[in-house]
XYZ file of C-alpha atoms in Angstrom:
392
model
C 0.000 0.000 0.000
C 1.220 3.481 -0.859
C -0.017 6.710 0.593
C 0.447 10.399 0.934
C -1.152 12.731 3.427
C -1.076 16.336 4.433
C -2.075 18.418 7.401
C -2.420 22.178 7.524
C 0.979 22.748 9.070
C 3.321 25.667 9.570
C 6.909 26.135 10.697
C 8.191 26.030 14.239
C 11.193 28.253 14.827
C 13.968 27.070 17.159
C 13.012 27.541 20.799
C 16.373 29.150 21.512
C 14.949 32.386 20.106
C 13.018 32.866 23.343
C 13.770 31.790 26.863
C 10.207 31.322 28.072
C 7.029 29.714 26.835
C 4.178 31.878 25.615
C 0.480 32.400 26.236
C -2.353 32.803 23.731
C -5.740 34.065 24.897
C -8.762 35.584 23.240
C -12.478 35.520 22.604
C -14.500 33.677 19.962
C -17.707 35.262 18.663
C -20.154 34.821 15.793
C -19.550 37.343 13.021
C -23.268 37.892 12.363
C -24.689 38.164 15.890
C -21.482 39.295 17.634
C -22.474 36.908 20.421
C -19.924 34.701 22.219
C -19.474 31.074 21.176
C -18.927 28.663 24.027
C -17.587 25.109 23.726
C -15.598 25.904 20.563
C -12.404 23.877 20.114
C -9.279 26.060 20.012
C -5.974 24.330 19.297
C -2.628 24.432 17.548
C -2.806 21.992 14.663
C -0.825 18.747 14.898
C 0.515 19.628 18.349
C -0.445 19.033 21.982
C -1.833 22.492 22.797
C -5.621 22.862 22.834
C -8.640 23.922 24.881
C -12.382 24.686 24.706
C -13.919 28.153 25.001
C -15.934 29.095 28.092
C -19.583 30.112 27.829
C -18.509 33.732 27.301
C -16.296 32.647 24.351
C -12.973 33.209 26.091
C -10.001 30.847 25.993
C -6.373 30.628 27.113
C -3.511 28.440 25.926
C -0.547 28.469 28.316
C 2.940 26.969 28.236
C 3.142 27.153 24.443
C 6.616 26.543 23.083
C 7.873 29.535 21.058
C 7.451 29.297 17.314
C 5.052 29.726 14.447
C 1.819 27.731 14.589
C -1.479 27.270 12.819
C -4.228 28.241 15.290
C -7.498 26.457 14.557
C -10.986 27.165 15.933
C -13.774 24.689 15.223
C -17.414 24.527 16.258
C -20.387 22.788 14.667
C -22.343 25.054 12.343
C -19.444 27.396 11.545
C -16.592 27.443 9.054
C -13.306 26.235 10.529
C -11.083 29.205 11.406
C -7.338 29.148 10.668
C -4.721 31.730 11.563
C -0.945 31.600 11.378
C 0.459 32.866 14.670
C 3.979 33.490 15.954
C 4.350 32.753 19.661
C 7.013 34.486 21.737
C 7.368 35.451 25.390
C 4.793 38.250 25.284
C 1.153 37.124 25.815
C -1.048 37.418 22.734
C -4.681 38.521 22.819
C -6.866 37.535 19.856
C -10.377 38.404 18.705
C -11.813 35.663 16.507
C -15.058 35.946 14.545
C -16.608 32.766 13.180
C -18.472 32.628 9.870
C -21.691 30.549 9.817
C -21.396 27.530 7.558
C -23.964 27.413 4.738
C -26.178 24.358 4.758
C -24.889 21.882 2.215
C -26.695 18.765 1.069
C -24.506 15.690 1.083
C -24.770 13.138 -1.661
C -27.634 10.815 -0.783
C -26.307 7.298 -0.397
C -28.583 4.400 0.451
C -26.696 1.773 2.397
C -27.327 -1.086 4.772
C -25.905 -1.655 8.223
C -23.768 -4.470 6.820
C -22.342 -2.177 4.121
C -21.544 0.537 6.673
C -19.714 -1.955 8.875
C -17.747 -3.232 5.880
C -16.819 0.302 4.793
C -15.960 1.290 8.350
C -13.664 -1.730 8.762
C -11.861 -0.741 5.539
C -11.568 2.841 6.774
C -10.062 1.719 10.099
C -7.486 -0.483 8.339
C -6.396 2.308 6.027
C -6.615 5.243 8.457
C -5.530 3.781 11.805
C -3.592 0.784 10.488
C -3.106 -2.889 11.256
C 0.048 -2.786 13.396
C 0.392 -3.820 17.038
C -0.109 -0.165 17.978
C -3.309 -0.070 15.923
C -4.721 -2.950 17.966
C -4.524 -0.684 21.033
C -6.424 2.163 19.366
C -10.118 2.666 20.064
C -12.449 4.998 18.182
C -14.736 6.649 20.732
C -17.300 8.050 18.273
C -17.299 5.847 15.147
C -20.483 7.341 13.692
C -18.841 10.766 13.467
C -17.229 9.630 10.216
C -19.210 9.896 6.988
C -18.387 7.061 4.572
C -19.140 6.463 0.932
C -17.809 3.627 -1.239
C -17.701 3.958 -5.032
C -17.952 0.413 -6.304
C -17.054 1.246 -9.900
C -13.728 2.850 -8.985
C -13.253 0.771 -5.795
C -12.638 3.964 -3.850
C -13.593 4.702 -0.250
C -14.150 8.321 0.780
C -14.516 9.623 4.329
C -14.946 12.955 6.099
C -16.154 14.320 9.435
C -18.103 17.400 10.525
C -16.852 16.952 14.071
C -13.676 15.550 15.573
C -13.136 11.818 15.254
C -11.799 10.853 18.672
C -9.303 8.000 18.886
C -7.746 6.753 22.105
C -4.268 5.459 21.340
C -3.354 3.276 24.321
C -0.097 2.288 22.600
C 1.437 5.785 22.491
C -0.577 7.389 25.286
C -2.471 9.990 23.271
C -6.080 10.875 22.704
C -6.091 11.974 19.069
C -8.853 14.264 17.846
C -8.920 14.356 14.054
C -11.109 16.645 11.942
C -10.996 14.859 8.599
C -11.400 17.206 5.681
C -10.663 14.578 3.055
C -9.862 10.865 3.037
C -9.607 8.578 0.038
C -8.296 5.057 -0.394
C -8.262 3.188 -3.684
C -8.018 -0.562 -4.165
C -7.012 -0.040 -7.782
C -4.059 2.272 -7.199
C -3.291 1.088 -3.626
C -2.955 4.758 -2.663
C -4.286 6.330 0.532
C -4.502 10.096 0.910
C -5.965 12.238 3.658
C -5.780 15.705 5.140
C -7.305 17.585 8.045
C -6.680 19.081 11.475
C -5.418 17.036 14.394
C -4.943 17.653 18.116
C -3.026 15.417 20.526
C -3.907 15.138 24.217
C -1.825 13.230 26.766
C -3.655 10.299 28.347
C -3.580 9.894 32.103
C -1.706 6.899 33.429
C 0.558 5.560 36.150
C 4.290 6.274 36.110
C 5.008 2.771 34.840
C 2.419 3.204 32.091
C 3.917 6.548 31.082
C 7.354 4.933 30.786
C 5.893 2.314 28.436
C 4.297 5.060 26.364
C 7.576 6.944 26.160
C 9.317 3.810 24.898
C 6.581 3.186 22.317
C 6.834 6.785 21.140
C 10.574 6.434 20.805
C 10.153 3.290 18.699
C 7.558 5.040 16.523
C 9.838 8.026 16.016
C 13.155 6.410 15.099
C 13.225 5.553 11.419
C 10.041 7.531 10.718
C 9.674 10.193 8.036
C 9.780 12.862 10.765
C 13.102 11.470 12.002
C 14.441 11.343 8.438
C 13.579 14.942 7.522
C 15.004 16.277 10.801
C 18.231 14.352 10.205
C 18.326 15.574 6.597
C 18.300 19.320 7.289
C 20.730 18.823 10.206
C 22.951 16.883 7.748
C 23.128 13.933 10.142
C 21.728 11.198 7.907
C 24.630 8.792 8.356
C 24.890 9.394 12.113
C 21.150 8.818 12.521
C 21.240 5.570 10.516
C 19.832 6.644 7.134
C 21.240 5.818 3.697
C 19.676 7.355 0.583
C 20.023 6.245 -3.028
C 18.504 7.022 -6.399
C 15.907 4.523 -7.637
C 15.219 4.494 -11.358
C 11.871 3.033 -12.393
C 9.563 2.859 -15.363
C 6.188 1.143 -15.832
C 6.358 -2.536 -16.674
C 4.783 -2.926 -20.155
C 3.955 -6.587 -19.416
C 1.675 -5.776 -16.474
C -1.978 -5.235 -17.295
C -3.944 -2.390 -15.685
C -5.015 -3.160 -12.131
C -8.699 -2.707 -12.997
C -8.548 -5.459 -15.637
C -6.679 -7.822 -13.318
C -9.254 -7.416 -10.565
C -12.196 -7.733 -12.947
C -10.846 -10.998 -14.405
C -10.107 -12.399 -10.955
C -13.581 -11.524 -9.655
C -15.271 -12.987 -12.737
C -13.575 -16.388 -12.617
C -13.582 -16.587 -8.837
C -17.361 -16.113 -8.873
C -17.760 -18.957 -11.417
C -15.305 -21.088 -9.396
C -13.007 -21.529 -12.399
C -9.823 -22.329 -10.473
C -7.542 -22.627 -13.512
C -8.476 -19.147 -14.696
C -8.219 -17.783 -11.154
C -4.685 -19.147 -10.870
C -3.802 -17.745 -14.298
C -4.912 -14.226 -13.404
C -3.254 -14.492 -10.015
C 0.033 -15.161 -11.813
C -0.614 -12.176 -14.062
C -1.123 -10.004 -10.962
C 2.314 -11.034 -9.665
C 4.009 -9.145 -12.495
C 5.838 -6.180 -10.920
C 4.367 -2.722 -11.506
C 7.745 -1.302 -12.466
C 11.080 -2.172 -13.987
C 13.484 -0.838 -11.383
C 17.188 -0.157 -11.067
C 18.830 0.974 -7.827
C 21.954 3.123 -8.086
C 24.175 1.580 -5.412
C 26.299 4.683 -4.804
C 24.705 6.486 -1.816
C 23.628 10.102 -2.162
C 24.587 12.867 0.242
C 22.431 15.513 1.901
C 23.587 18.215 -0.503
C 22.404 16.108 -3.434
C 18.748 16.340 -2.415
C 18.475 19.220 0.095
C 17.896 22.844 -0.851
C 17.516 25.805 1.487
C 14.808 28.352 0.755
C 14.628 32.099 1.279
C 12.412 31.532 4.311
C 14.367 30.560 7.467
C 13.430 27.136 8.761
C 11.920 25.996 5.461
C 13.688 23.449 3.242
C 13.110 21.819 -0.128
C 13.601 18.163 -1.039
C 14.336 17.490 -4.709
C 15.776 14.557 -6.662
C 15.438 12.722 -10.004
C 13.390 9.528 -10.331
C 12.606 8.186 -6.808
C 14.448 8.432 -3.492
C 15.279 5.098 -1.849
C 15.595 5.557 1.931
C 17.085 2.795 4.091
C 17.059 2.948 7.890
C 19.963 0.742 8.932
C 18.991 0.512 12.620
C 15.771 -1.391 11.921
C 15.714 -4.793 10.231
C 13.083 -6.163 7.877
C 14.231 -9.716 7.060
C 10.882 -10.763 5.564
C 10.560 -7.684 3.336
C 7.293 -6.685 4.982
C 7.791 -3.268 3.387
C 7.023 -4.936 0.057
C 9.470 -2.792 -1.902
C 12.081 -3.554 -4.530
C 15.195 -4.894 -2.815
C 18.320 -6.149 -4.649
C 19.571 -9.486 -3.330
C 22.946 -8.059 -2.330
C 21.342 -5.342 -0.182
C 20.887 -5.843 3.558
C 17.337 -6.384 4.799
C 16.675 -3.115 6.587
C 13.527 -1.003 6.823
C 13.127 0.698 3.456
C 10.906 3.501 2.158
C 10.535 5.035 -1.283
C 9.643 8.690 -1.884
C 8.088 9.821 -5.155
C 7.581 13.537 -5.826
C 4.437 14.838 -7.535
C 6.115 18.217 -8.075
C 9.617 19.498 -8.710
C 10.228 19.610 -4.953
C 8.563 19.085 -1.574
C 8.784 21.685 1.190
C 9.373 20.608 4.792
C 10.003 22.433 8.061
C 12.173 22.202 11.154
C 9.837 19.657 12.706
C 10.535 17.215 9.902
C 7.049 17.533 8.410
C 6.224 17.996 4.712
C 4.035 21.095 4.446
C 3.408 21.270 0.680
C 0.085 19.449 0.160
C 0.034 16.233 -1.850
C 3.645 16.592 -2.974
C 5.047 13.265 -1.788
C 4.061 9.636 -2.141
C 5.442 7.124 0.382
C 5.913 3.426 -0.224
C 7.359 0.752 2.029
C 8.021 1.228 5.733
C 6.566 4.747 6.003
C 3.407 3.701 4.164
C 2.709 1.308 7.064
C 2.710 4.208 9.533
C -0.828 5.436 9.934
C -2.618 7.216 12.779
C -1.548 4.512 15.265
C 2.080 5.649 14.821
C 1.393 9.376 14.414
C 3.299 11.708 16.743
C 2.723 15.443 17.382
C 5.169 17.830 15.735
C 6.383 19.050 19.129
C 7.549 15.529 20.025
C 11.251 15.047 20.728
C 12.707 11.710 21.930
Protein backbone atom coordinates (compact mmCIF):
# COMPACT_ATOMS: atom_id res chain seq x y z
CA UNK A 1 0.00 0.00 0.00
CA UNK A 2 1.22 3.48 -0.86
CA UNK A 3 -0.02 6.71 0.59
CA UNK A 4 0.45 10.40 0.93
CA UNK A 5 -1.15 12.73 3.43
CA UNK A 6 -1.08 16.34 4.43
CA UNK A 7 -2.08 18.42 7.40
CA UNK A 8 -2.42 22.18 7.52
CA UNK A 9 0.98 22.75 9.07
CA UNK A 10 3.32 25.67 9.57
CA UNK A 11 6.91 26.13 10.70
CA UNK A 12 8.19 26.03 14.24
CA UNK A 13 11.19 28.25 14.83
CA UNK A 14 13.97 27.07 17.16
CA UNK A 15 13.01 27.54 20.80
CA UNK A 16 16.37 29.15 21.51
CA UNK A 17 14.95 32.39 20.11
CA UNK A 18 13.02 32.87 23.34
CA UNK A 19 13.77 31.79 26.86
CA UNK A 20 10.21 31.32 28.07
CA UNK A 21 7.03 29.71 26.84
CA UNK A 22 4.18 31.88 25.61
CA UNK A 23 0.48 32.40 26.24
CA UNK A 24 -2.35 32.80 23.73
CA UNK A 25 -5.74 34.06 24.90
CA UNK A 26 -8.76 35.58 23.24
CA UNK A 27 -12.48 35.52 22.60
CA UNK A 28 -14.50 33.68 19.96
CA UNK A 29 -17.71 35.26 18.66
CA UNK A 30 -20.15 34.82 15.79
CA UNK A 31 -19.55 37.34 13.02
CA UNK A 32 -23.27 37.89 12.36
CA UNK A 33 -24.69 38.16 15.89
CA UNK A 34 -21.48 39.29 17.63
CA UNK A 35 -22.47 36.91 20.42
CA UNK A 36 -19.92 34.70 22.22
CA UNK A 37 -19.47 31.07 21.18
CA UNK A 38 -18.93 28.66 24.03
CA UNK A 39 -17.59 25.11 23.73
CA UNK A 40 -15.60 25.90 20.56
CA UNK A 41 -12.40 23.88 20.11
CA UNK A 42 -9.28 26.06 20.01
CA UNK A 43 -5.97 24.33 19.30
CA UNK A 44 -2.63 24.43 17.55
CA UNK A 45 -2.81 21.99 14.66
CA UNK A 46 -0.82 18.75 14.90
CA UNK A 47 0.51 19.63 18.35
CA UNK A 48 -0.44 19.03 21.98
CA UNK A 49 -1.83 22.49 22.80
CA UNK A 50 -5.62 22.86 22.83
CA UNK A 51 -8.64 23.92 24.88
CA UNK A 52 -12.38 24.69 24.71
CA UNK A 53 -13.92 28.15 25.00
CA UNK A 54 -15.93 29.09 28.09
CA UNK A 55 -19.58 30.11 27.83
CA UNK A 56 -18.51 33.73 27.30
CA UNK A 57 -16.30 32.65 24.35
CA UNK A 58 -12.97 33.21 26.09
CA UNK A 59 -10.00 30.85 25.99
CA UNK A 60 -6.37 30.63 27.11
CA UNK A 61 -3.51 28.44 25.93
CA UNK A 62 -0.55 28.47 28.32
CA UNK A 63 2.94 26.97 28.24
CA UNK A 64 3.14 27.15 24.44
CA UNK A 65 6.62 26.54 23.08
CA UNK A 66 7.87 29.53 21.06
CA UNK A 67 7.45 29.30 17.31
CA UNK A 68 5.05 29.73 14.45
CA UNK A 69 1.82 27.73 14.59
CA UNK A 70 -1.48 27.27 12.82
CA UNK A 71 -4.23 28.24 15.29
CA UNK A 72 -7.50 26.46 14.56
CA UNK A 73 -10.99 27.17 15.93
CA UNK A 74 -13.77 24.69 15.22
CA UNK A 75 -17.41 24.53 16.26
CA UNK A 76 -20.39 22.79 14.67
CA UNK A 77 -22.34 25.05 12.34
CA UNK A 78 -19.44 27.40 11.54
CA UNK A 79 -16.59 27.44 9.05
CA UNK A 80 -13.31 26.24 10.53
CA UNK A 81 -11.08 29.20 11.41
CA UNK A 82 -7.34 29.15 10.67
CA UNK A 83 -4.72 31.73 11.56
CA UNK A 84 -0.95 31.60 11.38
CA UNK A 85 0.46 32.87 14.67
CA UNK A 86 3.98 33.49 15.95
CA UNK A 87 4.35 32.75 19.66
CA UNK A 88 7.01 34.49 21.74
CA UNK A 89 7.37 35.45 25.39
CA UNK A 90 4.79 38.25 25.28
CA UNK A 91 1.15 37.12 25.81
CA UNK A 92 -1.05 37.42 22.73
CA UNK A 93 -4.68 38.52 22.82
CA UNK A 94 -6.87 37.53 19.86
CA UNK A 95 -10.38 38.40 18.71
CA UNK A 96 -11.81 35.66 16.51
CA UNK A 97 -15.06 35.95 14.55
CA UNK A 98 -16.61 32.77 13.18
CA UNK A 99 -18.47 32.63 9.87
CA UNK A 100 -21.69 30.55 9.82
CA UNK A 101 -21.40 27.53 7.56
CA UNK A 102 -23.96 27.41 4.74
CA UNK A 103 -26.18 24.36 4.76
CA UNK A 104 -24.89 21.88 2.21
CA UNK A 105 -26.69 18.76 1.07
CA UNK A 106 -24.51 15.69 1.08
CA UNK A 107 -24.77 13.14 -1.66
CA UNK A 108 -27.63 10.82 -0.78
CA UNK A 109 -26.31 7.30 -0.40
CA UNK A 110 -28.58 4.40 0.45
CA UNK A 111 -26.70 1.77 2.40
CA UNK A 112 -27.33 -1.09 4.77
CA UNK A 113 -25.90 -1.66 8.22
CA UNK A 114 -23.77 -4.47 6.82
CA UNK A 115 -22.34 -2.18 4.12
CA UNK A 116 -21.54 0.54 6.67
CA UNK A 117 -19.71 -1.95 8.87
CA UNK A 118 -17.75 -3.23 5.88
CA UNK A 119 -16.82 0.30 4.79
CA UNK A 120 -15.96 1.29 8.35
CA UNK A 121 -13.66 -1.73 8.76
CA UNK A 122 -11.86 -0.74 5.54
CA UNK A 123 -11.57 2.84 6.77
CA UNK A 124 -10.06 1.72 10.10
CA UNK A 125 -7.49 -0.48 8.34
CA UNK A 126 -6.40 2.31 6.03
CA UNK A 127 -6.61 5.24 8.46
CA UNK A 128 -5.53 3.78 11.80
CA UNK A 129 -3.59 0.78 10.49
CA UNK A 130 -3.11 -2.89 11.26
CA UNK A 131 0.05 -2.79 13.40
CA UNK A 132 0.39 -3.82 17.04
CA UNK A 133 -0.11 -0.17 17.98
CA UNK A 134 -3.31 -0.07 15.92
CA UNK A 135 -4.72 -2.95 17.97
CA UNK A 136 -4.52 -0.68 21.03
CA UNK A 137 -6.42 2.16 19.37
CA UNK A 138 -10.12 2.67 20.06
CA UNK A 139 -12.45 5.00 18.18
CA UNK A 140 -14.74 6.65 20.73
CA UNK A 141 -17.30 8.05 18.27
CA UNK A 142 -17.30 5.85 15.15
CA UNK A 143 -20.48 7.34 13.69
CA UNK A 144 -18.84 10.77 13.47
CA UNK A 145 -17.23 9.63 10.22
CA UNK A 146 -19.21 9.90 6.99
CA UNK A 147 -18.39 7.06 4.57
CA UNK A 148 -19.14 6.46 0.93
CA UNK A 149 -17.81 3.63 -1.24
CA UNK A 150 -17.70 3.96 -5.03
CA UNK A 151 -17.95 0.41 -6.30
CA UNK A 152 -17.05 1.25 -9.90
CA UNK A 153 -13.73 2.85 -8.99
CA UNK A 154 -13.25 0.77 -5.80
CA UNK A 155 -12.64 3.96 -3.85
CA UNK A 156 -13.59 4.70 -0.25
CA UNK A 157 -14.15 8.32 0.78
CA UNK A 158 -14.52 9.62 4.33
CA UNK A 159 -14.95 12.96 6.10
CA UNK A 160 -16.15 14.32 9.44
CA UNK A 161 -18.10 17.40 10.53
CA UNK A 162 -16.85 16.95 14.07
CA UNK A 163 -13.68 15.55 15.57
CA UNK A 164 -13.14 11.82 15.25
CA UNK A 165 -11.80 10.85 18.67
CA UNK A 166 -9.30 8.00 18.89
CA UNK A 167 -7.75 6.75 22.11
CA UNK A 168 -4.27 5.46 21.34
CA UNK A 169 -3.35 3.28 24.32
CA UNK A 170 -0.10 2.29 22.60
CA UNK A 171 1.44 5.79 22.49
CA UNK A 172 -0.58 7.39 25.29
CA UNK A 173 -2.47 9.99 23.27
CA UNK A 174 -6.08 10.87 22.70
CA UNK A 175 -6.09 11.97 19.07
CA UNK A 176 -8.85 14.26 17.85
CA UNK A 177 -8.92 14.36 14.05
CA UNK A 178 -11.11 16.65 11.94
CA UNK A 179 -11.00 14.86 8.60
CA UNK A 180 -11.40 17.21 5.68
CA UNK A 181 -10.66 14.58 3.06
CA UNK A 182 -9.86 10.86 3.04
CA UNK A 183 -9.61 8.58 0.04
CA UNK A 184 -8.30 5.06 -0.39
CA UNK A 185 -8.26 3.19 -3.68
CA UNK A 186 -8.02 -0.56 -4.17
CA UNK A 187 -7.01 -0.04 -7.78
CA UNK A 188 -4.06 2.27 -7.20
CA UNK A 189 -3.29 1.09 -3.63
CA UNK A 190 -2.95 4.76 -2.66
CA UNK A 191 -4.29 6.33 0.53
CA UNK A 192 -4.50 10.10 0.91
CA UNK A 193 -5.96 12.24 3.66
CA UNK A 194 -5.78 15.70 5.14
CA UNK A 195 -7.31 17.58 8.05
CA UNK A 196 -6.68 19.08 11.47
CA UNK A 197 -5.42 17.04 14.39
CA UNK A 198 -4.94 17.65 18.12
CA UNK A 199 -3.03 15.42 20.53
CA UNK A 200 -3.91 15.14 24.22
CA UNK A 201 -1.82 13.23 26.77
CA UNK A 202 -3.65 10.30 28.35
CA UNK A 203 -3.58 9.89 32.10
CA UNK A 204 -1.71 6.90 33.43
CA UNK A 205 0.56 5.56 36.15
CA UNK A 206 4.29 6.27 36.11
CA UNK A 207 5.01 2.77 34.84
CA UNK A 208 2.42 3.20 32.09
CA UNK A 209 3.92 6.55 31.08
CA UNK A 210 7.35 4.93 30.79
CA UNK A 211 5.89 2.31 28.44
CA UNK A 212 4.30 5.06 26.36
CA UNK A 213 7.58 6.94 26.16
CA UNK A 214 9.32 3.81 24.90
CA UNK A 215 6.58 3.19 22.32
CA UNK A 216 6.83 6.78 21.14
CA UNK A 217 10.57 6.43 20.80
CA UNK A 218 10.15 3.29 18.70
CA UNK A 219 7.56 5.04 16.52
CA UNK A 220 9.84 8.03 16.02
CA UNK A 221 13.16 6.41 15.10
CA UNK A 222 13.23 5.55 11.42
CA UNK A 223 10.04 7.53 10.72
CA UNK A 224 9.67 10.19 8.04
CA UNK A 225 9.78 12.86 10.76
CA UNK A 226 13.10 11.47 12.00
CA UNK A 227 14.44 11.34 8.44
CA UNK A 228 13.58 14.94 7.52
CA UNK A 229 15.00 16.28 10.80
CA UNK A 230 18.23 14.35 10.21
CA UNK A 231 18.33 15.57 6.60
CA UNK A 232 18.30 19.32 7.29
CA UNK A 233 20.73 18.82 10.21
CA UNK A 234 22.95 16.88 7.75
CA UNK A 235 23.13 13.93 10.14
CA UNK A 236 21.73 11.20 7.91
CA UNK A 237 24.63 8.79 8.36
CA UNK A 238 24.89 9.39 12.11
CA UNK A 239 21.15 8.82 12.52
CA UNK A 240 21.24 5.57 10.52
CA UNK A 241 19.83 6.64 7.13
CA UNK A 242 21.24 5.82 3.70
CA UNK A 243 19.68 7.36 0.58
CA UNK A 244 20.02 6.24 -3.03
CA UNK A 245 18.50 7.02 -6.40
CA UNK A 246 15.91 4.52 -7.64
CA UNK A 247 15.22 4.49 -11.36
CA UNK A 248 11.87 3.03 -12.39
CA UNK A 249 9.56 2.86 -15.36
CA UNK A 250 6.19 1.14 -15.83
CA UNK A 251 6.36 -2.54 -16.67
CA UNK A 252 4.78 -2.93 -20.15
CA UNK A 253 3.95 -6.59 -19.42
CA UNK A 254 1.68 -5.78 -16.47
CA UNK A 255 -1.98 -5.24 -17.30
CA UNK A 256 -3.94 -2.39 -15.68
CA UNK A 257 -5.02 -3.16 -12.13
CA UNK A 258 -8.70 -2.71 -13.00
CA UNK A 259 -8.55 -5.46 -15.64
CA UNK A 260 -6.68 -7.82 -13.32
CA UNK A 261 -9.25 -7.42 -10.57
CA UNK A 262 -12.20 -7.73 -12.95
CA UNK A 263 -10.85 -11.00 -14.41
CA UNK A 264 -10.11 -12.40 -10.95
CA UNK A 265 -13.58 -11.52 -9.65
CA UNK A 266 -15.27 -12.99 -12.74
CA UNK A 267 -13.58 -16.39 -12.62
CA UNK A 268 -13.58 -16.59 -8.84
CA UNK A 269 -17.36 -16.11 -8.87
CA UNK A 270 -17.76 -18.96 -11.42
CA UNK A 271 -15.30 -21.09 -9.40
CA UNK A 272 -13.01 -21.53 -12.40
CA UNK A 273 -9.82 -22.33 -10.47
CA UNK A 274 -7.54 -22.63 -13.51
CA UNK A 275 -8.48 -19.15 -14.70
CA UNK A 276 -8.22 -17.78 -11.15
CA UNK A 277 -4.69 -19.15 -10.87
CA UNK A 278 -3.80 -17.74 -14.30
CA UNK A 279 -4.91 -14.23 -13.40
CA UNK A 280 -3.25 -14.49 -10.01
CA UNK A 281 0.03 -15.16 -11.81
CA UNK A 282 -0.61 -12.18 -14.06
CA UNK A 283 -1.12 -10.00 -10.96
CA UNK A 284 2.31 -11.03 -9.67
CA UNK A 285 4.01 -9.15 -12.49
CA UNK A 286 5.84 -6.18 -10.92
CA UNK A 287 4.37 -2.72 -11.51
CA UNK A 288 7.75 -1.30 -12.47
CA UNK A 289 11.08 -2.17 -13.99
CA UNK A 290 13.48 -0.84 -11.38
CA UNK A 291 17.19 -0.16 -11.07
CA UNK A 292 18.83 0.97 -7.83
CA UNK A 293 21.95 3.12 -8.09
CA UNK A 294 24.17 1.58 -5.41
CA UNK A 295 26.30 4.68 -4.80
CA UNK A 296 24.70 6.49 -1.82
CA UNK A 297 23.63 10.10 -2.16
CA UNK A 298 24.59 12.87 0.24
CA UNK A 299 22.43 15.51 1.90
CA UNK A 300 23.59 18.22 -0.50
CA UNK A 301 22.40 16.11 -3.43
CA UNK A 302 18.75 16.34 -2.42
CA UNK A 303 18.48 19.22 0.10
CA UNK A 304 17.90 22.84 -0.85
CA UNK A 305 17.52 25.81 1.49
CA UNK A 306 14.81 28.35 0.75
CA UNK A 307 14.63 32.10 1.28
CA UNK A 308 12.41 31.53 4.31
CA UNK A 309 14.37 30.56 7.47
CA UNK A 310 13.43 27.14 8.76
CA UNK A 311 11.92 26.00 5.46
CA UNK A 312 13.69 23.45 3.24
CA UNK A 313 13.11 21.82 -0.13
CA UNK A 314 13.60 18.16 -1.04
CA UNK A 315 14.34 17.49 -4.71
CA UNK A 316 15.78 14.56 -6.66
CA UNK A 317 15.44 12.72 -10.00
CA UNK A 318 13.39 9.53 -10.33
CA UNK A 319 12.61 8.19 -6.81
CA UNK A 320 14.45 8.43 -3.49
CA UNK A 321 15.28 5.10 -1.85
CA UNK A 322 15.60 5.56 1.93
CA UNK A 323 17.08 2.79 4.09
CA UNK A 324 17.06 2.95 7.89
CA UNK A 325 19.96 0.74 8.93
CA UNK A 326 18.99 0.51 12.62
CA UNK A 327 15.77 -1.39 11.92
CA UNK A 328 15.71 -4.79 10.23
CA UNK A 329 13.08 -6.16 7.88
CA UNK A 330 14.23 -9.72 7.06
CA UNK A 331 10.88 -10.76 5.56
CA UNK A 332 10.56 -7.68 3.34
CA UNK A 333 7.29 -6.69 4.98
CA UNK A 334 7.79 -3.27 3.39
CA UNK A 335 7.02 -4.94 0.06
CA UNK A 336 9.47 -2.79 -1.90
CA UNK A 337 12.08 -3.55 -4.53
CA UNK A 338 15.19 -4.89 -2.81
CA UNK A 339 18.32 -6.15 -4.65
CA UNK A 340 19.57 -9.49 -3.33
CA UNK A 341 22.95 -8.06 -2.33
CA UNK A 342 21.34 -5.34 -0.18
CA UNK A 343 20.89 -5.84 3.56
CA UNK A 344 17.34 -6.38 4.80
CA UNK A 345 16.67 -3.12 6.59
CA UNK A 346 13.53 -1.00 6.82
CA UNK A 347 13.13 0.70 3.46
CA UNK A 348 10.91 3.50 2.16
CA UNK A 349 10.54 5.04 -1.28
CA UNK A 350 9.64 8.69 -1.88
CA UNK A 351 8.09 9.82 -5.16
CA UNK A 352 7.58 13.54 -5.83
CA UNK A 353 4.44 14.84 -7.54
CA UNK A 354 6.12 18.22 -8.07
CA UNK A 355 9.62 19.50 -8.71
CA UNK A 356 10.23 19.61 -4.95
CA UNK A 357 8.56 19.09 -1.57
CA UNK A 358 8.78 21.69 1.19
CA UNK A 359 9.37 20.61 4.79
CA UNK A 360 10.00 22.43 8.06
CA UNK A 361 12.17 22.20 11.15
CA UNK A 362 9.84 19.66 12.71
CA UNK A 363 10.53 17.21 9.90
CA UNK A 364 7.05 17.53 8.41
CA UNK A 365 6.22 18.00 4.71
CA UNK A 366 4.03 21.09 4.45
CA UNK A 367 3.41 21.27 0.68
CA UNK A 368 0.08 19.45 0.16
CA UNK A 369 0.03 16.23 -1.85
CA UNK A 370 3.65 16.59 -2.97
CA UNK A 371 5.05 13.27 -1.79
CA UNK A 372 4.06 9.64 -2.14
CA UNK A 373 5.44 7.12 0.38
CA UNK A 374 5.91 3.43 -0.22
CA UNK A 375 7.36 0.75 2.03
CA UNK A 376 8.02 1.23 5.73
CA UNK A 377 6.57 4.75 6.00
CA UNK A 378 3.41 3.70 4.16
CA UNK A 379 2.71 1.31 7.06
CA UNK A 380 2.71 4.21 9.53
CA UNK A 381 -0.83 5.44 9.93
CA UNK A 382 -2.62 7.22 12.78
CA UNK A 383 -1.55 4.51 15.27
CA UNK A 384 2.08 5.65 14.82
CA UNK A 385 1.39 9.38 14.41
CA UNK A 386 3.30 11.71 16.74
CA UNK A 387 2.72 15.44 17.38
CA UNK A 388 5.17 17.83 15.74
CA UNK A 389 6.38 19.05 19.13
CA UNK A 390 7.55 15.53 20.02
CA UNK A 391 11.25 15.05 20.73
CA UNK A 392 12.71 11.71 21.93
